[in-house]
Amino acid sequence: MRVSDLDLVKESLSTGLPSVLTEGDASYIDIRVEASEGVGAYSENGNSKITSQDWSFALGVRAIDKEGFSAAGFYGRQLGGNDLKNFTKTAREMIRVAKVRARANSLAKSGFKKRYGKFAESIMPTFLTPVKAVIDTVPAVYEKDPRKVTSKEMTELAKSVSSAALSFNGCIKRSDVVVNTGITRQIFFSSEGALIDQSWCSSGVTIFVLAQNDSGDKPVDLYHHTGNQLGLEALIDGRNSHNKTAEEFAKQIAKEAVILADAKPAPEINRPVTVVLDPDLIALFAHEIIGHPSELDRALKMETGYAGRSWLFGDMENNMAGKQVGSSILTAFSDPTLTGGYGVYKYDDEGTKAKRVYHIKNGIYHDFMNSRQTASIVGAAPNGHYKANNASAVPLIRMSVSAIAGGSTPPAKIISEVKNGYYCVGHRIPSISEARENFQIAPRLIYEIKNGRIGQAYRDGRVTADSKDFFMSIDALGNDFTVFSIPNCGKGQPMQAKQVGNGGPTARGRAKIARGE
Amino acid sequence: MIELSKLKQITKNGLNYVKSEPGIIEALVYASVNHRTVGRIVYTTHLPCNGLEEPKSEEDSGIAVEIWFKKGNKKLIGFGHEPNDISLAGVKKALEKAKRDAVEDLDFGGFLKPDKDVSKIKETFNSNKLMDVDFKKEAELLAKLSWEVIEGSIDGLEQYAKKKDLSPKELAFILNGDNFIIRERMALASTNGIEDSDESTVFLSFLTAMLEKENAKGSAWGSESAIDEGFSTYAIGKKAALAAVNAVGGKRIEGKKYRVVFGPQAVTELFGNLLLPNLNLGMMDFGASIFTAKYGQEVTSPLLTLYDDATLLGGAGSKRITCEGCSTGKTLLIEKGKLVGFLSDFRTTSKMLRKSKESTAKLGVDPHEIRHAISPRNGFRFSEGGGRVAAASVGIHATNLVIESHQPMTEGEILNKVGDGIYIGRLWYTYPVGGISSGIISGTAIADNYIIRRGKLAEPILPNTLRIEDNIGEMIKRIIGIGNNQIPTILWASDEITHAPWVAMDKINFVEINKGE
């Protein structure tokens, strides 16, 4: 199976399926067919553990029933090589199952509507805001084609990267590395006439290190990821957000772990103090505290059980739209067309052309990422953020590239203006409140700032604040805007771990520091 | 679903083919089929909604071939996978990938050898009725179970709505969550004499209810290994709504150290999400576990006994064999406060035994002396969202995690023991924010929280106003009571079912958040 085999699928979709899309009970059907080819390798302390070069092929169907009370049904499946030969038959069977689910749902919905009176008034027919049915082809961008990378090359790359971290310093006791490169092609086809053929590459490296000093202090476990939506040049030529080859990146993480191994625990600062956050860290703030709560499905309470609600939206009458949520220099957006990391695409998984969505402009909250269905609920235009991590999964509203816009101040000046404060570098694991209204995010390193100079490093501290208070306190943004790649943003049930991009510049604000022990 | 007999046949025939390859030292053929069927529920009375938002399923099947073979003077280990082709042709394709991608793993010493002293488990943990249901019946079942949940929640609200004279819109009620049916079948055959198979079914339901204007939130959940036609989710929906009603009138409390009773969901977050990774032999090997070099030592309060048991009758996480072919069993992890075992797979156990000098430093004891404590009873090919997926490598996963005490207490006794303190029913996004090895954790208390006054549950605590900031390694030493009220509990994206009782701990640090200062 090759991604080029989807040429056959595209032909089948054009000629073999239109009749099944329009017949029977469905008012709308879309299908997504996706094929990937890639190779990944894992090394531990410079030794090979596993390498795998493989492909995948998947199909997902959404049907909306037009009888009863309009409702949706879905069906997804991982396919094999034989399904390519019999694609039309497989797709017809899957469409039938999705239709059966939509019908059962619409009948049950209709019965509920009749029985539950006022408690059923909020139940609405499933409706998608119209979008232009597009026919388009979007090629992948790469120099070093993932399909031409051998498993032996990737095995050697993983080993060399792992060895680079392990040999960096005697304090590094363990170095595990995962590298991967791949290409994905997706065809979206709808009963409205859309036929979109999009391809993209993805190459990334994740480094895990354990460091311990000779004094036997508590060890440090640290991991980080870099990558890009490119071919293998992202890792071997340093064409990623960190501007480092995979080996150089491994050494950077090893260096940070060595610093941490000797560092004292961060002190507790129980009142807001000046913090300067580097782009790698503020990019995670853009993701967790602005991007996630700007997903309209969260705002509409559709994720209350798992991913949570939004501090930006109470209900139709009570929300932050048009209100100040940050300082006047704060602007934030999500933009699927912004390159430099993961999360880049031209059309989302229901064929909507992707657009930049400004969440915050000069401190004022503006807009949410949406899907056709959620756009219809709030009366907005669809902006192309309905995405799944695989064609077999049902899409959700996902971040693309969510970022805080850059400013004009050199980062060194931002630091030099601080009399007493902390310079926070990189990110580890965040813990965010349910509606994203409060956060505790761990930088990898926290340095003291005294009289404008960076001083000693501390370990295991966390930056913590109520979200609005923190954004209102931002008084400087750097001219070093950078986009970063996040490999595993989780949402949905079952959990969909998805690649997205985050971005931001050096930023200065005020927050508390939680003790590093 | 593909019949179990077909999986058994193909692994047997496939192994015969694979072992005829020149140079093969050992080989294993694995086949599986998995169905994950989900009804995702989004019901809101103050915002437009669909009720049953996503009736859906994801399916996969495939064959994995693992070979250990001689090539020149090297011994190579290879993994190959072929999706959706349960045939000898599929085995051949997977074999070619395994040969092509093979690497020299110096730690690898062969696949699982059956232990003659371990008797095979005869029970299977599945419901044939659920396993063999066709798509139409499944669609109807999914719609029925999902709309019943909503109906139960409305009936749970009725009395409160009447008493307060509130319309559904004024109630601002949210019901969110899902009903989840997992059906899985697997078979494997290896050159070490293993020829076995397993199948299981699980039904899970997890709901969050909220009266949003009152900021009152509650949860309810259920799990079953088998359901019949008369099974209803109505009671789970009603329970969730009543939990939200009971939380009305929540109060803020100050941040400080409290005596705390953690309810089942919070216990699952603490023990399953945060403590369990430290009891994974892979984490011990990496060196980041808080239990490094502490085997045999008292690491928790002597009240705690913790084990994993995949053979629990009626346990929703029960399995008969691992994905390596090992008979499952009970793995004691902590007994009366002493560290006595770890979860492991065969590859990790073998590595620890082969590198016994390094392992002795990591474990605190020569692994050869504690073979029983590192037995490979937890090697599974789980994927996020359920299933034993052929495309996945074997990893270390829990099944039924059981928390108990040799001095169990009734709920009344635990509340009396605490006297004045707080009950925390549900924690959110509680992560090891300082890295695994630091033990530092943080998360927010989001639902089912109450003040405990003079040994009784008193008024509710306002959700999202307390953040736990503590150290999991220290918290478990401060356990002062464990209930006799275990109930099966699940976490978002977790593999295992945690059989969680109430657990009381002393001096747990909470910080007040979202004060809007």
Short mmCIF file of C-alpha atoms in Angstrom, two decimals, chain A residues 42-381:
data_model
loop_
_atom_site.label_atom_id
_atom_site.label_comp_id
_atom_site.label_asym_id
_atom_site.label_seq_id
_atom_site.Cartn_x
_atom_site.Cartn_y
_atom_site.Cartn_z
CA TYR A 42 13.46 3.83 19.06
CA SER A 43 16.86 3.74 20.71
CA GLU A 44 17.83 3.39 24.34
CA ASN A 45 21.26 4.62 25.44
CA GLY A 46 22.45 4.44 21.83
CA ASN A 47 21.27 0.85 21.35
CA SER A 48 18.54 -0.22 18.94
CA LYS A 49 15.25 -1.35 20.44
CA ILE A 50 12.73 -1.35 17.61
CA THR A 51 12.34 0.05 14.10
CA SER A 52 9.20 -0.14 12.03
CA GLN A 53 8.40 0.97 8.51
CA ASP A 54 4.71 0.64 7.86
CA TRP A 55 1.61 2.05 6.24
CA SER A 56 -1.95 2.56 7.33
CA PHE A 57 -5.19 2.96 5.46
CA ALA A 58 -8.41 4.11 7.11
CA LEU A 59 -11.89 5.25 6.29
CA GLY A 60 -14.46 7.23 8.23
CA VAL A 61 -18.07 8.00 7.34
CA ARG A 62 -20.56 10.54 8.70
CA ALA A 63 -24.22 10.28 7.75
CA ILE A 64 -27.00 12.67 8.76
CA ASP A 65 -30.45 11.12 8.66
CA LYS A 66 -33.16 13.22 7.06
CA GLU A 67 -36.10 11.20 8.38
CA GLY A 68 -37.27 11.31 11.99
CA PHE A 69 -35.55 14.18 13.79
CA SER A 70 -32.31 14.89 11.94
CA ALA A 71 -29.34 13.21 13.65
CA ALA A 72 -25.88 11.93 12.81
CA GLY A 73 -24.27 8.50 12.77
CA PHE A 74 -20.61 7.63 12.28
CA TYR A 75 -18.47 4.62 11.38
CA GLY A 76 -14.69 4.27 11.16
CA ARG A 77 -12.39 1.39 10.36
CA GLN A 78 -8.72 0.64 9.77
CA LEU A 79 -8.47 -0.99 6.35
CA GLY A 80 -6.04 -3.36 4.67
CA GLY A 81 -4.57 -3.84 1.24
CA ASN A 82 -7.50 -5.99 0.13
CA ASP A 83 -9.88 -3.13 0.86
CA LEU A 84 -8.11 -1.06 -1.77
CA LYS A 85 -9.07 -3.61 -4.44
CA ASN A 86 -12.66 -3.67 -3.21
CA PHE A 87 -12.87 -0.08 -2.13
CA THR A 88 -16.30 0.73 -3.52
CA LYS A 89 -17.81 -2.33 -1.82
CA THR A 90 -16.12 -1.56 1.51
CA ALA A 91 -17.18 2.09 1.37
CA ARG A 92 -20.77 1.16 0.51
CA GLU A 93 -20.93 -1.24 3.49
CA MET A 94 -19.54 1.39 5.82
CA ILE A 95 -21.92 4.05 4.54
CA ARG A 96 -24.77 1.64 5.21
CA VAL A 97 -23.66 1.17 8.84
CA ALA A 98 -23.31 4.93 9.41
CA LYS A 99 -26.79 5.39 7.96
CA VAL A 100 -28.23 2.71 10.24
CA ARG A 101 -26.71 4.49 13.25
CA ALA A 102 -28.00 7.87 12.11
CA ARG A 103 -31.48 6.39 11.60
CA ALA A 104 -31.54 4.72 15.05
CA ASN A 105 -30.37 8.00 16.58
CA SER A 106 -32.91 10.13 14.73
CA LEU A 107 -35.80 7.84 15.73
CA ALA A 108 -34.73 7.83 19.38
CA LYS A 109 -34.23 11.60 19.25
CA SER A 110 -37.68 12.02 17.76
CA GLY A 111 -39.22 9.84 20.51
CA PHE A 112 -37.43 11.82 23.21
CA LYS A 113 -38.61 15.09 21.65
CA LYS A 114 -42.22 13.87 21.87
CA ARG A 115 -42.00 12.53 25.42
CA TYR A 116 -39.97 15.15 27.25
CA GLY A 117 -41.74 18.45 26.48
CA LYS A 118 -39.85 21.45 27.82
CA PHE A 119 -36.84 19.31 28.65
CA ALA A 120 -36.59 18.52 24.93
CA GLU A 121 -36.79 22.11 23.72
CA SER A 122 -33.00 22.40 23.53
CA ILE A 123 -32.75 19.29 21.36
CA MET A 124 -32.18 20.51 17.82
CA PRO A 125 -31.99 18.84 14.44
CA THR A 126 -28.41 18.24 13.34
CA PHE A 127 -27.60 20.95 10.83
CA LEU A 128 -24.42 21.95 9.05
CA THR A 129 -23.84 25.56 8.01
CA PRO A 130 -23.34 25.50 4.23
CA VAL A 131 -19.83 25.88 2.84
CA LYS A 132 -18.62 25.97 -0.72
CA ALA A 133 -18.08 22.43 -2.03
CA VAL A 134 -14.46 22.55 -3.11
CA ILE A 135 -12.52 20.38 -5.54
CA ASP A 136 -8.82 20.82 -4.88
CA THR A 137 -5.50 19.04 -4.52
CA VAL A 138 -2.90 20.10 -1.94
CA PRO A 139 0.51 18.44 -2.23
CA ALA A 140 2.85 17.62 0.67
CA VAL A 141 5.89 19.81 1.25
CA TYR A 142 9.25 18.06 1.68
CA GLU A 143 12.81 17.84 0.46
CA LYS A 144 13.75 14.45 1.87
CA ASP A 145 10.82 12.23 0.95
CA PRO A 146 9.80 10.02 3.92
CA ARG A 147 8.99 7.24 1.43
CA LYS A 148 12.64 7.08 0.43
CA VAL A 149 13.96 6.90 3.98
CA THR A 150 14.96 3.34 4.90
CA SER A 151 14.45 1.66 8.25
CA LYS A 152 18.25 1.33 8.49
CA GLU A 153 18.70 5.10 8.13
CA MET A 154 16.16 5.74 10.88
CA THR A 155 17.71 3.11 13.15
CA GLU A 156 21.08 4.81 12.82
CA LEU A 157 19.56 8.26 13.35
CA ALA A 158 17.84 7.15 16.57
CA LYS A 159 21.06 5.57 17.84
CA SER A 160 23.20 8.61 17.09
CA VAL A 161 20.71 11.02 18.68
CA SER A 162 20.41 8.86 21.79
CA SER A 163 24.20 8.55 22.03
CA ALA A 164 24.58 12.31 21.67
CA ALA A 165 22.43 12.90 24.75
CA LEU A 166 24.00 10.07 26.77
CA SER A 167 27.58 11.15 26.09
CA PHE A 168 26.88 14.83 26.73
CA ASN A 169 27.77 14.57 30.42
CA GLY A 170 28.44 11.89 33.01
CA CYS A 171 25.31 12.97 34.88
CA ILE A 172 23.13 11.62 32.06
CA LYS A 173 22.25 8.11 33.17
CA ARG A 174 19.68 7.28 30.53
CA SER A 175 18.74 8.56 27.10
CA ASP A 176 15.77 7.23 25.15
CA VAL A 177 14.96 8.58 21.71
CA VAL A 178 12.09 8.13 19.27
CA VAL A 179 12.41 9.46 15.70
CA ASN A 180 9.85 9.26 12.93
CA THR A 181 9.15 10.56 9.46
CA GLY A 182 6.05 9.99 7.36
CA ILE A 183 3.66 11.21 4.73
CA THR A 184 -0.14 11.19 4.93
CA ARG A 185 -2.70 11.68 2.18
CA GLN A 186 -6.38 12.26 2.85
CA ILE A 187 -9.27 12.41 0.43
CA PHE A 188 -12.44 14.11 1.59
CA PHE A 189 -15.59 13.47 -0.39
CA SER A 190 -19.11 14.69 0.39
CA SER A 191 -22.60 14.31 -0.96
CA GLU A 192 -22.49 18.08 -1.56
CA GLY A 193 -19.83 17.54 -4.22
CA ALA A 194 -16.58 18.28 -2.40
CA LEU A 195 -13.52 16.28 -3.44
CA ILE A 196 -10.38 17.42 -1.64
CA ASP A 197 -7.08 15.58 -1.91
CA GLN A 198 -4.57 16.81 0.69
CA SER A 199 -1.13 15.45 1.61
CA TRP A 200 1.34 16.45 4.29
CA CYS A 201 4.55 15.20 5.85
CA SER A 202 5.55 15.04 9.48
CA SER A 203 8.96 14.37 11.00
CA GLY A 204 9.77 14.54 14.69
CA VAL A 205 12.09 13.50 17.50
CA THR A 206 11.30 12.98 21.18
CA ILE A 207 14.12 12.85 23.73
CA PHE A 208 13.75 11.37 27.22
CA VAL A 209 16.69 11.76 29.60
CA LEU A 210 17.42 10.94 33.22
CA ALA A 211 20.16 12.90 34.97
CA GLN A 212 21.60 12.52 38.45
CA ASN A 213 24.59 14.22 39.98
CA ASP A 214 27.38 12.51 41.92
CA SER A 215 25.98 13.77 45.23
CA GLY A 216 23.04 11.40 44.86
CA ASP A 217 20.48 14.20 44.80
CA LYS A 218 17.01 13.43 43.46
CA PRO A 219 17.27 12.49 39.75
CA VAL A 220 15.74 14.61 37.00
CA ASP A 221 13.57 13.12 34.26
CA LEU A 222 13.05 15.42 31.33
CA TYR A 223 11.59 15.03 27.86
CA HIS A 224 10.88 17.26 24.93
CA HIS A 225 9.92 17.10 21.27
CA THR A 226 10.75 18.97 18.13
CA GLY A 227 9.68 18.49 14.56
CA ASN A 228 7.99 20.01 11.57
CA GLN A 229 5.46 19.26 8.87
CA LEU A 230 8.31 18.51 6.45
CA GLY A 231 10.38 15.53 5.36
CA LEU A 232 13.43 14.24 7.17
CA GLU A 233 15.18 17.59 6.61
CA ALA A 234 13.27 18.69 9.73
CA LEU A 235 15.57 16.45 11.80
CA ILE A 236 18.84 16.18 9.93
CA ASP A 237 19.08 19.77 8.66
CA GLY A 238 17.55 21.40 11.73
CA ARG A 239 14.52 22.74 9.89
CA ASN A 240 12.32 22.75 12.97
CA SER A 241 11.17 25.27 15.52
CA HIS A 242 14.29 24.80 17.60
CA ASN A 243 16.57 25.33 14.58
CA LYS A 244 18.58 22.34 15.71
CA THR A 245 19.39 18.98 14.19
CA ALA A 246 18.00 16.06 16.19
CA GLU A 247 21.44 15.51 17.71
CA GLU A 248 21.82 19.16 18.68
CA PHE A 249 18.33 19.11 20.17
CA ALA A 250 19.21 16.01 22.22
CA LYS A 251 22.27 17.78 23.57
CA GLN A 252 20.16 20.82 24.51
CA ILE A 253 17.78 18.66 26.56
CA ALA A 254 20.70 16.79 28.11
CA LYS A 255 22.33 20.12 29.03
CA GLU A 256 19.15 21.33 30.70
CA ALA A 257 18.86 18.06 32.66
CA VAL A 258 22.45 18.42 33.87
CA ILE A 259 21.76 21.99 35.06
CA LEU A 260 18.62 20.77 36.85
CA ALA A 261 20.44 17.86 38.50
CA ASP A 262 22.54 20.35 40.47
CA ALA A 263 19.83 22.98 40.92
CA LYS A 264 18.04 23.75 44.17
CA PRO A 265 14.25 23.37 44.33
CA ALA A 266 12.42 26.51 43.25
CA PRO A 267 11.32 28.70 46.16
CA GLU A 268 7.64 29.27 46.83
CA ILE A 269 6.61 32.79 45.81
CA ASN A 270 3.11 33.17 47.14
CA ARG A 271 2.37 36.57 45.62
CA PRO A 272 2.47 37.61 41.98
CA VAL A 273 6.05 38.25 40.90
CA THR A 274 7.52 39.33 37.56
CA VAL A 275 8.08 36.34 35.29
CA VAL A 276 9.66 36.37 31.85
CA LEU A 277 8.58 33.38 29.78
CA ASP A 278 10.60 32.24 26.77
CA PRO A 279 8.78 31.47 23.46
CA ASP A 280 8.77 27.69 24.07
CA LEU A 281 6.89 28.23 27.35
CA ILE A 282 4.49 31.02 26.33
CA ALA A 283 3.54 28.92 23.27
CA LEU A 284 2.13 26.34 25.69
CA PHE A 285 0.16 29.11 27.44
CA ALA A 286 -1.28 30.03 24.02
CA HIS A 287 -2.28 26.38 23.59
CA GLU A 288 -3.66 25.58 27.03
CA ILE A 289 -5.23 28.81 28.22
CA ILE A 290 -6.29 30.53 24.99
CA GLY A 291 -6.45 27.83 22.29
CA HIS A 292 -8.32 25.08 24.18
CA PRO A 293 -11.00 27.36 25.66
CA SER A 294 -11.45 28.94 22.21
CA GLU A 295 -12.71 25.62 20.80
CA LEU A 296 -16.43 26.20 20.31
CA ASP A 297 -17.40 22.63 21.24
CA ARG A 298 -15.91 23.19 24.70
CA ALA A 299 -17.61 26.56 24.93
CA LEU A 300 -20.95 24.90 24.11
CA LYS A 301 -20.38 22.40 26.97
CA MET A 302 -19.83 19.45 24.61
CA GLU A 303 -16.60 18.48 26.42
CA THR A 304 -17.69 19.07 30.02
CA GLY A 305 -17.04 15.44 31.02
CA TYR A 306 -13.49 15.12 29.70
CA ALA A 307 -11.62 18.01 28.12
CA GLY A 308 -13.58 20.63 30.08
CA ARG A 309 -15.44 23.90 29.50
CA SER A 310 -14.25 27.40 28.58
CA TRP A 311 -13.57 30.40 30.85
CA LEU A 312 -14.44 32.53 27.82
CA PHE A 313 -18.05 31.40 27.42
CA GLY A 314 -20.86 30.98 29.96
CA ASP A 315 -23.84 31.01 27.64
CA MET A 316 -25.15 32.98 24.67
CA GLU A 317 -25.75 36.05 26.85
CA ASN A 318 -22.84 35.76 29.26
CA ASN A 319 -19.47 35.38 27.58
CA MET A 320 -16.25 37.26 27.03
CA ALA A 321 -16.82 38.23 23.39
CA GLY A 322 -16.09 41.94 23.08
CA LYS A 323 -14.69 42.12 26.62
CA GLN A 324 -11.18 42.67 27.85
CA VAL A 325 -9.40 39.44 28.83
CA GLY A 326 -5.81 40.61 28.55
CA SER A 327 -3.57 43.63 28.40
CA SER A 328 -3.82 45.90 25.37
CA ILE A 329 -0.65 44.46 23.83
CA LEU A 330 -2.02 40.91 23.82
CA THR A 331 -3.21 39.45 20.51
CA ALA A 332 -3.75 35.72 20.00
CA PHE A 333 -5.01 33.59 17.12
CA SER A 334 -5.24 30.13 15.61
CA ASP A 335 -4.07 29.83 12.04
CA PRO A 336 -3.90 26.54 10.11
CA THR A 337 -1.93 28.25 7.34
CA LEU A 338 0.96 29.32 9.59
CA THR A 339 3.94 27.07 8.90
CA GLY A 340 6.85 26.19 11.16
CA GLY A 341 5.36 23.37 13.20
CA TYR A 342 2.57 20.80 13.10
CA GLY A 343 -1.14 21.60 12.63
CA VAL A 344 -0.91 23.13 9.14
CA TYR A 345 -3.62 22.42 6.55
CA LYS A 346 -5.64 24.10 3.82
CA TYR A 347 -9.00 22.39 4.43
CA ASP A 348 -10.37 20.79 7.59
CA ASP A 349 -12.04 17.36 7.84
CA GLU A 350 -15.41 18.57 6.55
CA GLY A 351 -13.98 20.46 3.58
CA THR A 352 -14.06 23.97 5.06
CA LYS A 353 -11.24 26.21 3.92
CA ALA A 354 -9.01 27.02 6.88
CA LYS A 355 -8.89 30.59 8.11
CA ARG A 356 -6.97 32.52 10.75
CA VAL A 357 -9.26 33.06 13.75
CA TYR A 358 -8.37 35.93 16.06
CA HIS A 359 -9.22 34.91 19.60
CA ILE A 360 -7.88 38.06 21.25
CA LYS A 361 -7.11 41.38 19.56
CA ASN A 362 -5.39 44.03 21.65
CA GLY A 363 -6.70 42.43 24.82
CA ILE A 364 -10.33 42.07 23.66
CA TYR A 365 -11.82 38.60 23.14
CA HIS A 366 -13.08 38.01 19.60
CA ASP A 367 -13.87 34.56 18.27
CA PHE A 368 -13.81 30.79 18.63
CA MET A 369 -12.60 27.95 16.41
CA ASN A 370 -15.62 26.10 15.06
CA SER A 371 -17.09 23.37 12.88
CA ARG A 372 -20.03 23.56 10.49
CA GLN A 373 -22.38 22.15 13.14
CA THR A 374 -21.25 24.42 16.00
CA ALA A 375 -21.11 27.43 13.65
CA SER A 376 -24.81 26.86 12.92
CA ILE A 377 -25.60 26.97 16.65
CA VAL A 378 -23.99 30.38 17.21
CA GLY A 379 -24.74 31.80 13.77
CA ALA A 380 -21.10 32.14 12.73
CA ALA A 381 -19.29 31.34 9.50
#
